[in-house]
C-alpha atoms as a printed R data frame, in Angstrom:
    type eleno elety resid chain resno       x      y       z
1   ATOM     1    CA   MET     A     1   0.002 -0.284  -0.036
2   ATOM     2    CA   ARG     A     2   1.494  3.353  -0.897
3   ATOM     3    CA   LYS     A     3   0.813  6.487   1.431
4   ATOM     4    CA   ILE     A     4   1.294  9.219  -0.803
5   ATOM     5    CA   THR     A     5   1.127 13.204   0.260
6   ATOM     6    CA   ALA     A     6   1.772 16.763  -0.848
7   ATOM     7    CA   ASP     A     7   1.252 20.077   0.367
8   ATOM     8    CA   TRP     A     8  -2.293 19.783  -0.885
9   ATOM     9    CA   VAL     A     9  -4.605 17.331  -2.424
10  ATOM    10    CA   TYR     A    10  -7.168 18.070  -4.891
11  ATOM    11    CA   PRO     A    11  -9.752 15.773  -5.123
12  ATOM    12    CA   ILE     A    12 -11.764 17.605  -7.458
13  ATOM    13    CA   HIS     A    13 -15.280 16.873  -6.344
14  ATOM    14    CA   THR     A    14 -14.658 18.008  -2.755
15  ATOM    15    CA   ASN     A    15 -12.473 21.074  -1.611
16  ATOM    16    CA   PRO     A    16  -8.677 20.703  -1.259
17  ATOM    17    CA   ILE     A    17  -7.099 18.884   1.377
18  ATOM    18    CA   ARG     A    18  -4.076 20.474   3.273
19  ATOM    19    CA   GLU     A    19  -1.358 17.752   3.836
20  ATOM    20    CA   GLY     A    20  -3.776 15.210   2.285
21  ATOM    21    CA   VAL     A    21  -2.935 11.697   2.284
22  ATOM    22    CA   VAL     A    22  -4.065  9.069  -0.522
23  ATOM    23    CA   LEU     A    23  -3.298  5.510   0.010
24  ATOM    24    CA   VAL     A    24  -3.400  3.440  -3.141
25  ATOM    25    CA   ASP     A    25  -3.162 -0.408  -3.676
26  ATOM    26    CA   GLU     A    26  -0.666 -2.018  -5.967
27  ATOM    27    CA   ASN     A    27  -3.257 -2.059  -8.600
28  ATOM    28    CA   GLY     A    28  -3.384  1.768  -8.398
29  ATOM    29    CA   ARG     A    29  -7.083  1.978  -6.874
30  ATOM    30    CA   ILE     A    30  -7.845  4.234  -4.196
31  ATOM    31    CA   GLU     A    31  -8.442  2.739  -0.608
32  ATOM    32    CA   LYS     A    32  -8.345  5.947   1.466
33  ATOM    33    CA   ILE     A    33  -7.889  9.542   1.613
34  ATOM    34    CA   ASP     A    34  -6.591 10.925   4.866
35  ATOM    35    CA   VAL     A    35  -4.454 13.679   6.192
36  ATOM    36    CA   ARG     A    36  -0.534 13.461   7.201
37  ATOM    37    CA   GLU     A    37  -0.705 14.239  10.851
38  ATOM    38    CA   ASN     A    38  -2.180 10.467  11.345
39  ATOM    39    CA   TYR     A    39   1.115  9.013   9.893
40  ATOM    40    CA   ASN     A    40   4.771  8.575  10.742
41  ATOM    41    CA   ALA     A    41   6.767 10.577   7.901
42  ATOM    42    CA   ASP     A    42   8.739  7.269   7.338
43  ATOM    43    CA   GLU     A    43   5.896  5.604   5.935
44  ATOM    44    CA   LEU     A    44   4.679  8.149   3.586
45  ATOM    45    CA   GLU     A    45   5.726  9.489   0.362
46  ATOM    46    CA   ILE     A    46   6.054 12.887   0.721
47  ATOM    47    CA   TYR     A    47   6.173 15.467  -2.411
48  ATOM    48    CA   SER     A    48   6.135 19.475  -2.554
49  ATOM    49    CA   GLY     A    49   3.478 20.508  -4.794
50  ATOM    50    CA   ILE     A    50  -0.253 19.471  -5.386
51  ATOM    51    CA   ILE     A    51  -1.565 15.996  -6.321
52  ATOM    52    CA   ILE     A    52  -4.897 16.063  -8.656
53  ATOM    53    CA   PRO     A    53  -6.413 12.929 -10.459
54  ATOM    54    CA   GLY     A    54  -5.132 11.923 -13.843
55  ATOM    55    CA   PHE     A    55  -6.042 13.941 -17.025
56  ATOM    56    CA   VAL     A    56  -8.746 13.364 -19.388
57  ATOM    57    CA   ASN     A    57  -7.888 14.655 -22.945
58  ATOM    58    CA   THR     A    58 -11.226 14.624 -24.812
59  ATOM    59    CA   HIS     A    59 -10.132 15.504 -28.062
60  ATOM    60    CA   CYS     A    60  -7.157 14.139 -29.792
61  ATOM    61    CA   HIS     A    61  -6.213 12.904 -33.541
62  ATOM    62    CA   LEU     A    62  -3.655 10.541 -32.746
63  ATOM    63    CA   GLU     A    63  -3.448  8.882 -36.261
64  ATOM    64    CA   LEU     A    64  -2.026 12.465 -37.453
65  ATOM    65    CA   SER     A    65   1.072 12.133 -35.072
66  ATOM    66    CA   HIS     A    66   3.664 11.871 -37.837
67  ATOM    67    CA   MET     A    67   2.247 15.169 -39.262
68  ATOM    68    CA   LYS     A    68   4.344 17.171 -36.406
69  ATOM    69    CA   GLY     A    69   5.685 20.713 -38.002
70  ATOM    70    CA   LYS     A    70   4.885 19.784 -41.312
71  ATOM    71    CA   VAL     A    71   1.820 22.365 -41.399
72  ATOM    72    CA   HIS     A    72   2.467 25.984 -41.179
73  ATOM    73    CA   THR     A    73   1.020 28.116 -38.030
74  ATOM    74    CA   GLY     A    74  -1.557 30.918 -38.430
75  ATOM    75    CA   THR     A    75  -2.935 30.002 -41.650
76  ATOM    76    CA   SER     A    76  -6.862 29.779 -40.635
77  ATOM    77    CA   LEU     A    77  -8.890 26.395 -40.794
78  ATOM    78    CA   ILE     A    78  -9.233 25.974 -44.477
79  ATOM    79    CA   PRO     A    79  -5.710 26.316 -45.729
80  ATOM    80    CA   PHE     A    80  -4.514 23.733 -42.744
81  ATOM    81    CA   ILE     A    81  -7.497 21.367 -43.776
82  ATOM    82    CA   THR     A    82  -5.944 21.639 -47.563
83  ATOM    83    CA   SER     A    83  -2.343 21.024 -46.276
84  ATOM    84    CA   VAL     A    84  -3.416 18.073 -44.356
85  ATOM    85    CA   VAL     A    85  -5.052 16.277 -47.201
86  ATOM    86    CA   GLN     A    86  -2.040 17.062 -49.410
87  ATOM    87    CA   GLN     A    87   0.611 15.988 -46.613
88  ATOM    88    CA   ARG     A    88  -0.853 13.027 -44.629
89  ATOM    89    CA   GLY     A    89   0.501 10.149 -46.563
90  ATOM    90    CA   ALA     A    90   3.632  8.423 -45.116
91  ATOM    91    CA   SER     A    91   5.229  5.274 -44.660
92  ATOM    92    CA   GLU     A    92   3.022  2.773 -42.287
93  ATOM    93    CA   GLY     A    93   6.435  2.092 -40.337
94  ATOM    94    CA   ALA     A    94   6.684  6.103 -39.598
95  ATOM    95    CA   ILE     A    95   3.245  6.525 -38.909
96  ATOM    96    CA   GLN     A    96   2.965  3.500 -36.247
97  ATOM    97    CA   GLU     A    97   6.243  5.081 -34.603
98  ATOM    98    CA   ALA     A    98   4.790  8.091 -34.286
99  ATOM    99    CA   ILE     A    99   1.327  6.945 -32.782
100 ATOM   100    CA   ALA     A   100   3.536  4.851 -30.250
101 ATOM   101    CA   ALA     A   101   5.605  7.622 -29.346
102 ATOM   102    CA   ALA     A   102   2.607 10.044 -28.872
103 ATOM   103    CA   ASP     A   103   0.538  7.740 -26.732
104 ATOM   104    CA   GLN     A   104   3.738  7.138 -24.602
105 ATOM   105    CA   TYR     A   105   4.134 10.861 -24.551
106 ATOM   106    CA   MET     A   106   0.278 11.568 -23.187
107 ATOM   107    CA   TYR     A   107   0.674  8.675 -20.479
108 ATOM   108    CA   GLU     A   108   4.129 10.260 -19.425
109 ATOM   109    CA   GLN     A   109   2.187 13.679 -18.874
110 ATOM   110    CA   GLY     A   110  -0.167 12.374 -16.931
111 ATOM   111    CA   ILE     A   111  -3.010 11.395 -19.291
112 ATOM   112    CA   VAL     A   112  -4.961  8.755 -18.311
113 ATOM   113    CA   ALA     A   113  -7.809  8.775 -20.881
114 ATOM   114    CA   VAL     A   114  -8.459 10.016 -24.132
115 ATOM   115    CA   GLY     A   115 -11.304 11.010 -26.612
116 ATOM   116    CA   ASP     A   116  -9.774 10.373 -30.202
117 ATOM   117    CA   ILE     A   117 -10.611 10.839 -33.825
118 ATOM   118    CA   SER     A   118 -10.316  7.804 -36.033
119 ATOM   119    CA   ASN     A   119 -10.729  8.312 -39.968
120 ATOM   120    CA   VAL     A   120  -8.689  5.129 -40.433
121 ATOM   121    CA   THR     A   121  -7.511  2.011 -38.688
122 ATOM   122    CA   ASP     A   122  -4.033  3.264 -38.169
123 ATOM   123    CA   THR     A   123  -4.023  3.606 -34.373
124 ATOM   124    CA   PHE     A   124  -6.038  0.768 -33.346
125 ATOM   125    CA   LEU     A   125  -3.119 -2.015 -32.727
126 ATOM   126    CA   GLN     A   126  -1.554  0.837 -30.295
127 ATOM   127    CA   LYS     A   127  -4.720  1.532 -28.842
128 ATOM   128    CA   SER     A   128  -5.221 -2.414 -27.794
129 ATOM   129    CA   LYS     A   129  -1.752 -2.399 -25.790
130 ATOM   130    CA   SER     A   130  -1.955  0.931 -24.555
131 ATOM   131    CA   LYS     A   131  -1.708  2.061 -20.985
132 ATOM   132    CA   LEU     A   132  -4.421  4.706 -21.738
133 ATOM   133    CA   ARG     A   133  -7.924  4.383 -22.046
134 ATOM   134    CA   TYR     A   134  -9.506  5.373 -25.254
135 ATOM   135    CA   TYR     A   135 -12.985  6.307 -26.341
136 ATOM   136    CA   THR     A   136 -12.531  6.092 -30.139
137 ATOM   137    CA   PHE     A   137 -14.941  8.274 -32.479
138 ATOM   138    CA   THR     A   138 -15.033  7.067 -36.045
139 ATOM   139    CA   GLU     A   139 -15.582 10.279 -38.050
140 ATOM   140    CA   PHE     A   140 -17.922 10.248 -40.915
141 ATOM   141    CA   PHE     A   141 -17.984 12.975 -43.670
142 ATOM   142    CA   ASP     A   142 -19.622 13.094 -47.400
143 ATOM   143    CA   PHE     A   143 -19.318 16.966 -47.838
144 ATOM   144    CA   LEU     A   144 -22.918 17.377 -47.970
145 ATOM   145    CA   GLN     A   145 -23.334 15.359 -51.164
146 ATOM   146    CA   GLU     A   146 -26.327 12.677 -50.350
147 ATOM   147    CA   GLN     A   147 -25.477 11.226 -53.651
148 ATOM   148    CA   ASN     A   148 -22.461 10.003 -52.160
149 ATOM   149    CA   THR     A   149 -23.605  9.125 -48.444
150 ATOM   150    CA   GLU     A   150 -24.162  5.354 -49.059
151 ATOM   151    CA   MET     A   151 -20.741  4.789 -50.389
152 ATOM   152    CA   GLU     A   152 -19.001  7.303 -47.901
153 ATOM   153    CA   PHE     A   153 -21.136  6.164 -44.852
154 ATOM   154    CA   ALA     A   154 -19.911  2.184 -45.897
155 ATOM   155    CA   LYS     A   155 -16.341  3.293 -45.796
156 ATOM   156    CA   TYR     A   156 -16.204  4.837 -42.124
157 ATOM   157    CA   LYS     A   157 -18.571  2.199 -41.018
158 ATOM   158    CA   ALA     A   158 -15.948 -0.512 -41.904
159 ATOM   159    CA   VAL     A   159 -13.288  1.293 -40.127
160 ATOM   160    CA   TYR     A   160 -15.795  1.601 -37.120
161 ATOM   161    CA   ASP     A   161 -16.513 -2.437 -37.190
162 ATOM   162    CA   ALA     A   162 -12.924 -3.066 -37.687
163 ATOM   163    CA   LEU     A   163 -11.987 -1.504 -34.195
164 ATOM   164    CA   GLU     A   164 -12.265 -4.523 -31.200
165 ATOM   165    CA   VAL     A   165 -12.777 -2.537 -28.154
166 ATOM   166    CA   VAL     A   166 -10.515 -3.644 -25.214
167 ATOM   167    CA   GLU     A   167 -12.011 -3.674 -21.863
168 ATOM   168    CA   GLY     A   168 -12.564 -0.192 -20.374
169 ATOM   169    CA   HIS     A   169 -12.614  1.404 -24.023
170 ATOM   170    CA   GLN     A   170 -15.470  2.590 -25.912
171 ATOM   171    CA   LYS     A   171 -16.161  3.447 -29.540
172 ATOM   172    CA   SER     A   172 -19.134  5.594 -31.317
173 ATOM   173    CA   CYS     A   173 -19.811  6.952 -35.033
174 ATOM   174    CA   VAL     A   174 -19.499 10.631 -35.015
175 ATOM   175    CA   PRO     A   175 -20.178 13.241 -37.823
176 ATOM   176    CA   HIS     A   176 -16.999 15.629 -38.638
177 ATOM   177    CA   ALA     A   177 -18.433 18.717 -38.475
178 ATOM   178    CA   PRO     A   178 -21.862 20.616 -39.548
179 ATOM   179    CA   TYR     A   179 -20.000 21.734 -43.058
180 ATOM   180    CA   SER     A   180 -19.302 18.243 -43.834
181 ATOM   181    CA   VAL     A   181 -22.077 15.877 -42.977
182 ATOM   182    CA   SER     A   182 -25.560 15.932 -44.955
183 ATOM   183    CA   PRO     A   183 -28.681 15.511 -43.184
184 ATOM   184    CA   LYS     A   184 -28.948 11.663 -44.562
185 ATOM   185    CA   LEU     A   185 -25.480 11.176 -43.314
186 ATOM   186    CA   PHE     A   186 -26.631 12.482 -39.776
187 ATOM   187    CA   GLU     A   187 -29.470 10.087 -39.986
188 ATOM   188    CA   ALA     A   188 -27.183  7.119 -40.980
189 ATOM   189    CA   ILE     A   189 -24.922  8.215 -37.823
190 ATOM   190    CA   ASN     A   190 -27.693  8.274 -35.252
191 ATOM   191    CA   GLN     A   191 -28.847  4.765 -36.427
192 ATOM   192    CA   VAL     A   192 -25.417  3.047 -35.686
193 ATOM   193    CA   ASN     A   193 -25.663  4.627 -32.173
194 ATOM   194    CA   ASP     A   194 -29.287  4.334 -31.319
195 ATOM   195    CA   GLY     A   195 -30.304  2.367 -28.206
196 ATOM   196    CA   LEU     A   196 -26.692  2.910 -26.636
197 ATOM   197    CA   GLN     A   197 -25.675  5.452 -24.366
198 ATOM   198    CA   LYS     A   198 -22.797  6.926 -26.455
199 ATOM   199    CA   THR     A   199 -20.763 10.235 -26.572
200 ATOM   200    CA   VAL     A   200 -20.774 11.840 -30.075
201 ATOM   201    CA   SER     A   201 -18.105 14.529 -30.687
202 ATOM   202    CA   ILE     A   202 -18.479 17.214 -33.359
203 ATOM   203    CA   HIS     A   203 -16.045 19.828 -34.525
204 ATOM   204    CA   ASN     A   204 -18.170 23.279 -33.857
205 ATOM   205    CA   GLN     A   205 -17.445 26.657 -34.972
206 ATOM   206    CA   GLU     A   206 -13.642 26.907 -35.405
207 ATOM   207    CA   THR     A   207 -13.537 29.497 -38.138
208 ATOM   208    CA   PRO     A   208 -15.378 32.385 -39.344
209 ATOM   209    CA   PRO     A   209 -16.347 30.867 -42.960
210 ATOM   210    CA   GLU     A   210 -18.245 28.128 -41.173
211 ATOM   211    CA   ASN     A   211 -21.134 30.136 -39.681
212 ATOM   212    CA   GLN     A   212 -20.888 32.302 -42.784
213 ATOM   213    CA   LEU     A   213 -21.711 29.454 -44.960
214 ATOM   214    CA   PHE     A   214 -24.945 28.591 -42.883
215 ATOM   215    CA   LEU     A   215 -25.701 32.074 -42.639
216 ATOM   216    CA   GLU     A   216 -25.481 33.251 -46.115
217 ATOM   217    CA   LYS     A   217 -23.889 30.603 -48.142
218 ATOM   218    CA   LYS     A   218 -20.656 32.589 -48.671
219 ATOM   219    CA   GLY     A   219 -17.527 32.607 -47.858
220 ATOM   220    CA   GLY     A   220 -14.181 30.250 -47.872
221 ATOM   221    CA   PHE     A   221 -15.972 26.863 -47.614
222 ATOM   222    CA   ILE     A   222 -17.354 27.545 -51.152
223 ATOM   223    CA   ASP     A   223 -14.052 27.943 -52.820
224 ATOM   224    CA   PHE     A   224 -12.660 25.235 -50.707
225 ATOM   225    CA   TYR     A   225 -15.154 22.554 -52.107
226 ATOM   226    CA   GLY     A   226 -15.310 23.872 -55.440
227 ATOM   227    CA   GLY     A   227 -11.220 23.430 -55.295
228 ATOM   228    CA   PHE     A   228 -11.917 19.950 -54.736
229 ATOM   229    CA   GLY     A   229 -14.814 19.535 -57.715
230 ATOM   230    CA   ILE     A   230 -17.847 19.505 -54.945
231 ATOM   231    CA   ALA     A   231 -20.373 21.692 -56.100
232 ATOM   232    CA   LEU     A   232 -22.887 23.198 -53.029
233 ATOM   233    CA   ASP     A   233 -25.888 23.557 -55.539
234 ATOM   234    CA   ASP     A   234 -28.218 21.471 -53.340
235 ATOM   235    CA   PHE     A   235 -27.102 23.489 -50.160
236 ATOM   236    CA   ASP     A   236 -29.267 25.930 -48.775
237 ATOM   237    CA   ALA     A   237 -28.281 28.600 -46.098
238 ATOM   238    CA   THR     A   238 -30.032 27.892 -42.854
239 ATOM   239    CA   LYS     A   239 -29.524 31.364 -41.841
240 ATOM   240    CA   LYS     A   240 -28.286 30.347 -38.337
241 ATOM   241    CA   PRO     A   241 -24.793 29.652 -36.948
242 ATOM   242    CA   SER     A   242 -23.775 26.085 -37.915
243 ATOM   243    CA   ILE     A   243 -24.244 24.681 -34.561
244 ATOM   244    CA   TYR     A   244 -28.119 24.919 -34.948
245 ATOM   245    CA   TYR     A   245 -27.961 22.648 -38.050
246 ATOM   246    CA   ALA     A   246 -26.039 20.212 -35.852
247 ATOM   247    CA   LEU     A   247 -28.419 20.625 -33.250
248 ATOM   248    CA   GLN     A   248 -31.380 20.034 -35.668
249 ATOM   249    CA   HIS     A   249 -29.683 16.692 -36.787
250 ATOM   250    CA   MET     A   250 -28.073 15.143 -33.986
251 ATOM   251    CA   ASP     A   251 -29.492 12.705 -31.424
252 ATOM   252    CA   PRO     A   252 -30.062 14.862 -27.777
253 ATOM   253    CA   SER     A   253 -30.051 11.850 -25.952
254 ATOM   254    CA   HIS     A   254 -26.230 11.124 -26.382
255 ATOM   255    CA   ARG     A   255 -23.309 12.983 -24.406
256 ATOM   256    CA   THR     A   256 -22.672 15.553 -27.124
257 ATOM   257    CA   LEU     A   257 -19.144 17.153 -27.056
258 ATOM   258    CA   PHE     A   258 -18.783 20.138 -29.059
259 ATOM   259    CA   VAL     A   259 -15.251 20.800 -29.856
260 ATOM   260    CA   HIS     A   260 -13.261 23.770 -30.344
261 ATOM   261    CA   ASN     A   261 -16.006 26.425 -30.084
262 ATOM   262    CA   THR     A   262 -13.898 29.269 -31.039
263 ATOM   263    CA   LEU     A   263 -16.637 31.558 -32.177
264 ATOM   264    CA   THR     A   264 -19.237 29.924 -30.070
265 ATOM   265    CA   THR     A   265 -21.620 32.613 -28.440
266 ATOM   266    CA   ALA     A   266 -23.408 32.788 -25.353
267 ATOM   267    CA   ALA     A   267 -27.097 32.522 -27.386
268 ATOM   268    CA   ASP     A   268 -25.150 29.239 -29.014
269 ATOM   269    CA   ILE     A   269 -24.134 27.838 -25.642
270 ATOM   270    CA   GLN     A   270 -27.556 28.472 -24.155
271 ATOM   271    CA   ALA     A   271 -29.287 26.724 -27.301
272 ATOM   272    CA   ALA     A   272 -27.328 23.680 -27.086
273 ATOM   273    CA   GLN     A   273 -27.483 23.132 -23.220
274 ATOM   274    CA   ALA     A   274 -31.676 23.588 -23.928
275 ATOM   275    CA   TRP     A   275 -31.589 21.016 -26.729
276 ATOM   276    CA   SER     A   276 -29.950 18.756 -24.162
277 ATOM   277    CA   ASP     A   277 -28.651 18.176 -20.634
278 ATOM   278    CA   GLN     A   278 -25.815 16.069 -21.775
279 ATOM   279    CA   VAL     A   279 -23.791 18.807 -23.804
280 ATOM   280    CA   TYR     A   280 -20.147 18.996 -23.020
281 ATOM   281    CA   TRP     A   281 -17.352 21.503 -24.613
282 ATOM   282    CA   ALA     A   282 -13.962 20.756 -25.670
283 ATOM   283    CA   THR     A   283 -11.752 23.270 -25.735
284 ATOM   284    CA   CYS     A   284  -7.981 22.626 -27.474
285 ATOM   285    CA   PRO     A   285  -6.535 26.612 -26.921
286 ATOM   286    CA   ASN     A   286  -3.188 25.626 -28.495
287 ATOM   287    CA   ALA     A   287  -4.595 24.008 -31.508
288 ATOM   288    CA   ASN     A   288  -7.045 27.259 -31.805
289 ATOM   289    CA   LEU     A   289  -3.678 29.284 -31.641
290 ATOM   290    CA   TYR     A   290  -1.973 27.461 -33.859
291 ATOM   291    CA   ILE     A   291  -4.420 27.356 -36.795
292 ATOM   292    CA   GLU     A   292  -6.487 30.397 -36.487
293 ATOM   293    CA   ASN     A   293  -4.462 32.675 -33.883
294 ATOM   294    CA   ASN     A   294  -7.893 32.835 -31.813
295 ATOM   295    CA   LEU     A   295  -9.459 31.642 -28.328
296 ATOM   296    CA   PRO     A   296 -12.872 30.845 -27.184
297 ATOM   297    CA   ASN     A   297 -14.858 33.327 -24.772
298 ATOM   298    CA   TYR     A   298 -14.667 31.374 -21.878
299 ATOM   299    CA   GLN     A   299 -16.464 33.563 -19.779
300 ATOM   300    CA   ALA     A   300 -19.354 32.955 -22.084
301 ATOM   301    CA   PHE     A   301 -19.191 29.317 -21.081
302 ATOM   302    CA   MET     A   302 -18.614 29.986 -17.161
303 ATOM   303    CA   ASP     A   303 -21.608 32.157 -17.255
304 ATOM   304    CA   ASN     A   304 -23.564 29.763 -18.718
305 ATOM   305    CA   ASN     A   305 -22.475 26.843 -16.192
306 ATOM   306    CA   ALA     A   306 -21.130 24.941 -19.099
307 ATOM   307    CA   ARG     A   307 -19.395 21.766 -19.056
308 ATOM   308    CA   MET     A   308 -15.999 22.428 -20.398
309 ATOM   309    CA   THR     A   309 -13.394 19.774 -21.082
310 ATOM   310    CA   ILE     A   310  -9.803 20.034 -22.510
311 ATOM   311    CA   GLY     A   311  -8.306 18.576 -25.434
312 ATOM   312    CA   THR     A   312  -5.324 18.435 -27.329
313 ATOM   313    CA   ASP     A   313  -6.006 18.078 -30.741
314 ATOM   314    CA   SER     A   314  -3.197 16.448 -33.023
315 ATOM   315    CA   LEU     A   315   0.378 17.355 -33.579
316 ATOM   316    CA   THR     A   316  -0.259 18.397 -36.918
317 ATOM   317    CA   SER     A   317  -1.973 21.324 -34.859
318 ATOM   318    CA   ASN     A   318  -0.262 21.719 -31.709
319 ATOM   319    CA   TRP     A   319   3.362 21.647 -30.388
320 ATOM   320    CA   GLN     A   320   2.649 18.838 -28.000
321 ATOM   321    CA   LEU     A   321   0.112 16.583 -26.388
322 ATOM   322    CA   SER     A   322  -0.088 18.042 -22.959
323 ATOM   323    CA   VAL     A   323  -3.467 18.992 -21.383
324 ATOM   324    CA   LEU     A   324  -1.132 20.571 -18.793
325 ATOM   325    CA   GLU     A   325   0.284 22.865 -21.460
326 ATOM   326    CA   GLU     A   326  -3.406 23.658 -22.583
327 ATOM   327    CA   MET     A   327  -4.105 24.654 -19.076
328 ATOM   328    CA   LYS     A   328  -1.276 26.972 -19.604
329 ATOM   329    CA   THR     A   329  -2.171 28.643 -22.605
330 ATOM   330    CA   ILE     A   330  -5.987 29.509 -20.899
331 ATOM   331    CA   ALA     A   331  -4.397 30.741 -17.868
332 ATOM   332    CA   LYS     A   332  -1.961 32.529 -19.850
333 ATOM   333    CA   TYR     A   333  -4.380 34.560 -22.334
334 ATOM   334    CA   GLN     A   334  -7.561 34.410 -19.929
335 ATOM   335    CA   SER     A   335  -6.396 34.574 -16.529
336 ATOM   336    CA   TYR     A   336  -9.915 35.032 -15.150
337 ATOM   337    CA   VAL     A   337 -10.602 31.396 -15.378
338 ATOM   338    CA   PRO     A   338 -10.128 30.181 -11.666
339 ATOM   339    CA   PHE     A   339  -7.396 27.274 -11.021
340 ATOM   340    CA   GLU     A   340  -9.707 25.125  -9.410
341 ATOM   341    CA   THR     A   341 -12.163 25.264 -12.349
342 ATOM   342    CA   LEU     A   342  -8.977 24.441 -14.977
343 ATOM   343    CA   LEU     A   343  -8.654 21.812 -12.844
344 ATOM   344    CA   GLU     A   344 -12.462 20.255 -12.898
345 ATOM   345    CA   TRP     A   345 -12.264 21.003 -17.180
346 ATOM   346    CA   ALA     A   346  -9.082 18.718 -16.966
347 ATOM   347    CA   THR     A   347  -9.935 15.873 -15.246
348 ATOM   348    CA   LEU     A   348 -13.734 15.359 -13.916
349 ATOM   349    CA   ASN     A   349 -15.469 17.077 -16.526
350 ATOM   350    CA   GLY     A   350 -13.566 15.342 -18.942
351 ATOM   351    CA   ALA     A   351 -14.318 11.830 -17.397
352 ATOM   352    CA   LYS     A   352 -17.947 12.816 -17.722
353 ATOM   353    CA   ALA     A   353 -18.068 14.018 -21.232
354 ATOM   354    CA   LEU     A   354 -16.446 10.177 -22.179
355 ATOM   355    CA   GLY     A   355 -18.624  8.432 -19.663
356 ATOM   356    CA   PHE     A   356 -16.071  7.347 -17.563
357 ATOM   357    CA   GLU     A   357 -16.725  9.171 -14.189
358 ATOM   358    CA   GLU     A   358 -17.329  5.894 -12.385
359 ATOM   359    CA   ASP     A   359 -13.259  4.960 -12.392
360 ATOM   360    CA   LEU     A   360 -11.585  8.626 -13.509
361 ATOM   361    CA   GLY     A   361 -11.625 12.280 -12.814
362 ATOM   362    CA   SER     A   362 -11.504 12.429  -9.376
363 ATOM   363    CA   ILE     A   363  -9.926 11.088  -6.419
364 ATOM   364    CA   GLU     A   364 -12.577  8.914  -4.324
365 ATOM   365    CA   VAL     A   365 -12.109  5.484  -2.979
366 ATOM   366    CA   GLY     A   366 -12.582  2.546  -5.274
367 ATOM   367    CA   LYS     A   367 -11.464  4.438  -8.455
368 ATOM   368    CA   HIS     A   368  -8.487  3.884 -10.444
369 ATOM   369    CA   CYS     A   369  -7.908  7.716 -11.413
370 ATOM   370    CA   GLY     A   370  -4.503  8.093 -11.456
371 ATOM   371    CA   LEU     A   371  -2.587 10.795  -9.402
372 ATOM   372    CA   ASN     A   372  -0.686 13.552 -10.760
373 ATOM   373    CA   LEU     A   373   1.804 15.492  -8.936
374 ATOM   374    CA   LEU     A   374   1.747 19.012 -10.099
375 ATOM   375    CA   SER     A   375   4.984 20.839  -9.077
376 ATOM   376    CA   ASN     A   376   6.738 24.474  -9.538
377 ATOM   377    CA   LEU     A   377   3.769 26.311  -8.910
378 ATOM   378    CA   ASN     A   378   3.311 30.209  -8.189
379 ATOM   379    CA   GLU     A   379   3.319 31.910  -4.779
380 ATOM   380    CA   LYS     A   380  -0.613 31.408  -5.026
381 ATOM   381    CA   GLY     A   381  -0.233 27.540  -5.512
382 ATOM   382    CA   GLU     A   382  -1.384 27.999  -8.678
383 ATOM   383    CA   LEU     A   383   0.081 27.484 -12.658
384 ATOM   384    CA   ALA     A   384   3.412 29.202 -13.698
385 ATOM   385    CA   ASN     A   385   5.253 29.033 -16.846
386 ATOM   386    CA   ASN     A   386   7.549 25.932 -15.304
387 ATOM   387    CA   THR     A   387   4.874 24.411 -13.712
388 ATOM   388    CA   MET     A   388   5.655 20.423 -14.366
389 ATOM   389    CA   VAL     A   389   3.400 17.056 -14.283
390 ATOM   390    CA   GLN     A   390   4.926 14.340 -12.700
391 ATOM   391    CA   ARG     A   391   2.794 10.979 -13.020
392 ATOM   392    CA   LEU     A   392   2.662  9.092  -9.623
393 ATOM   393    CA   VAL     A   393   0.195  6.422 -10.246
């Protein structure tokens, strides 16, 4: 039995405990939460800093790990997507080596679970043997072309079917984004997930042309699709931001994870949360800066009691896959977000969004939540530029 203590223990679901002690068995199960004065110093592992549960990364594209540094920063989303399409190819060996390295890096960075997008089967071997817990989102596109829906659905459904889910993991079929999924494809996705409690993710309001397409049928996506020979003759503007199209066609009975939300307003948040009581939001701040030089308005989410989570996106659109670095970015550019709020976004909210909260997200007896040590905090005991994470369990 390990007895692990630090200056503070943050269970997340309850108040922080000064000089708390977490008793953990050999399998990583939390057996007891106590205080240091009840033990002799020689039976304790004593650390300087704070102990928190393992991080949950709710949005990643592990299969793109081999593209680190290949796509320019600051281009905006449409040129970014074009670069990904043009440069995605690589040898199988290079792809698998990068996936394995990224998976190990996330483990070392204190991440215990990942919501991961899969368009192909490249990550499935690593997931079958990973120390991390994965919720795999098989992503579907038909680029608003209903004449192609059946063919495209069959292609991505084959990817979904190919994943054999190991114990503790999960999978679901998900739409890519409002601008890339037709009503017919939304319906087909809903049918696969029907009757099962799932998490369904969707990229949302990441770039101004996305809303412009739905408001006016104008903007960058018209030219983007035209460049690939895709006509939008049958598409009609809804005259509302893109999220309303998603709400119209998605199934509110599932946990729904809206990803990025760079341009999401308070009105959009309220509409989504009125649509379903199982709405979650994923922010990937470093990816937003990498691609669009922009961040969401986190105050709007806090004002509306939105259940925010934290993702890293991919190494194509980020410098690293670290939830701690995402937290630091938020603290740097929108420092009004309270430290304890950031911790909740990075742990318990993420676990709930993926349906993993029975075991992850908070330090509670019976959970296998992992334990992280945050050290080199500032004078307030909060995040600093040189704050580090060490995985203890």
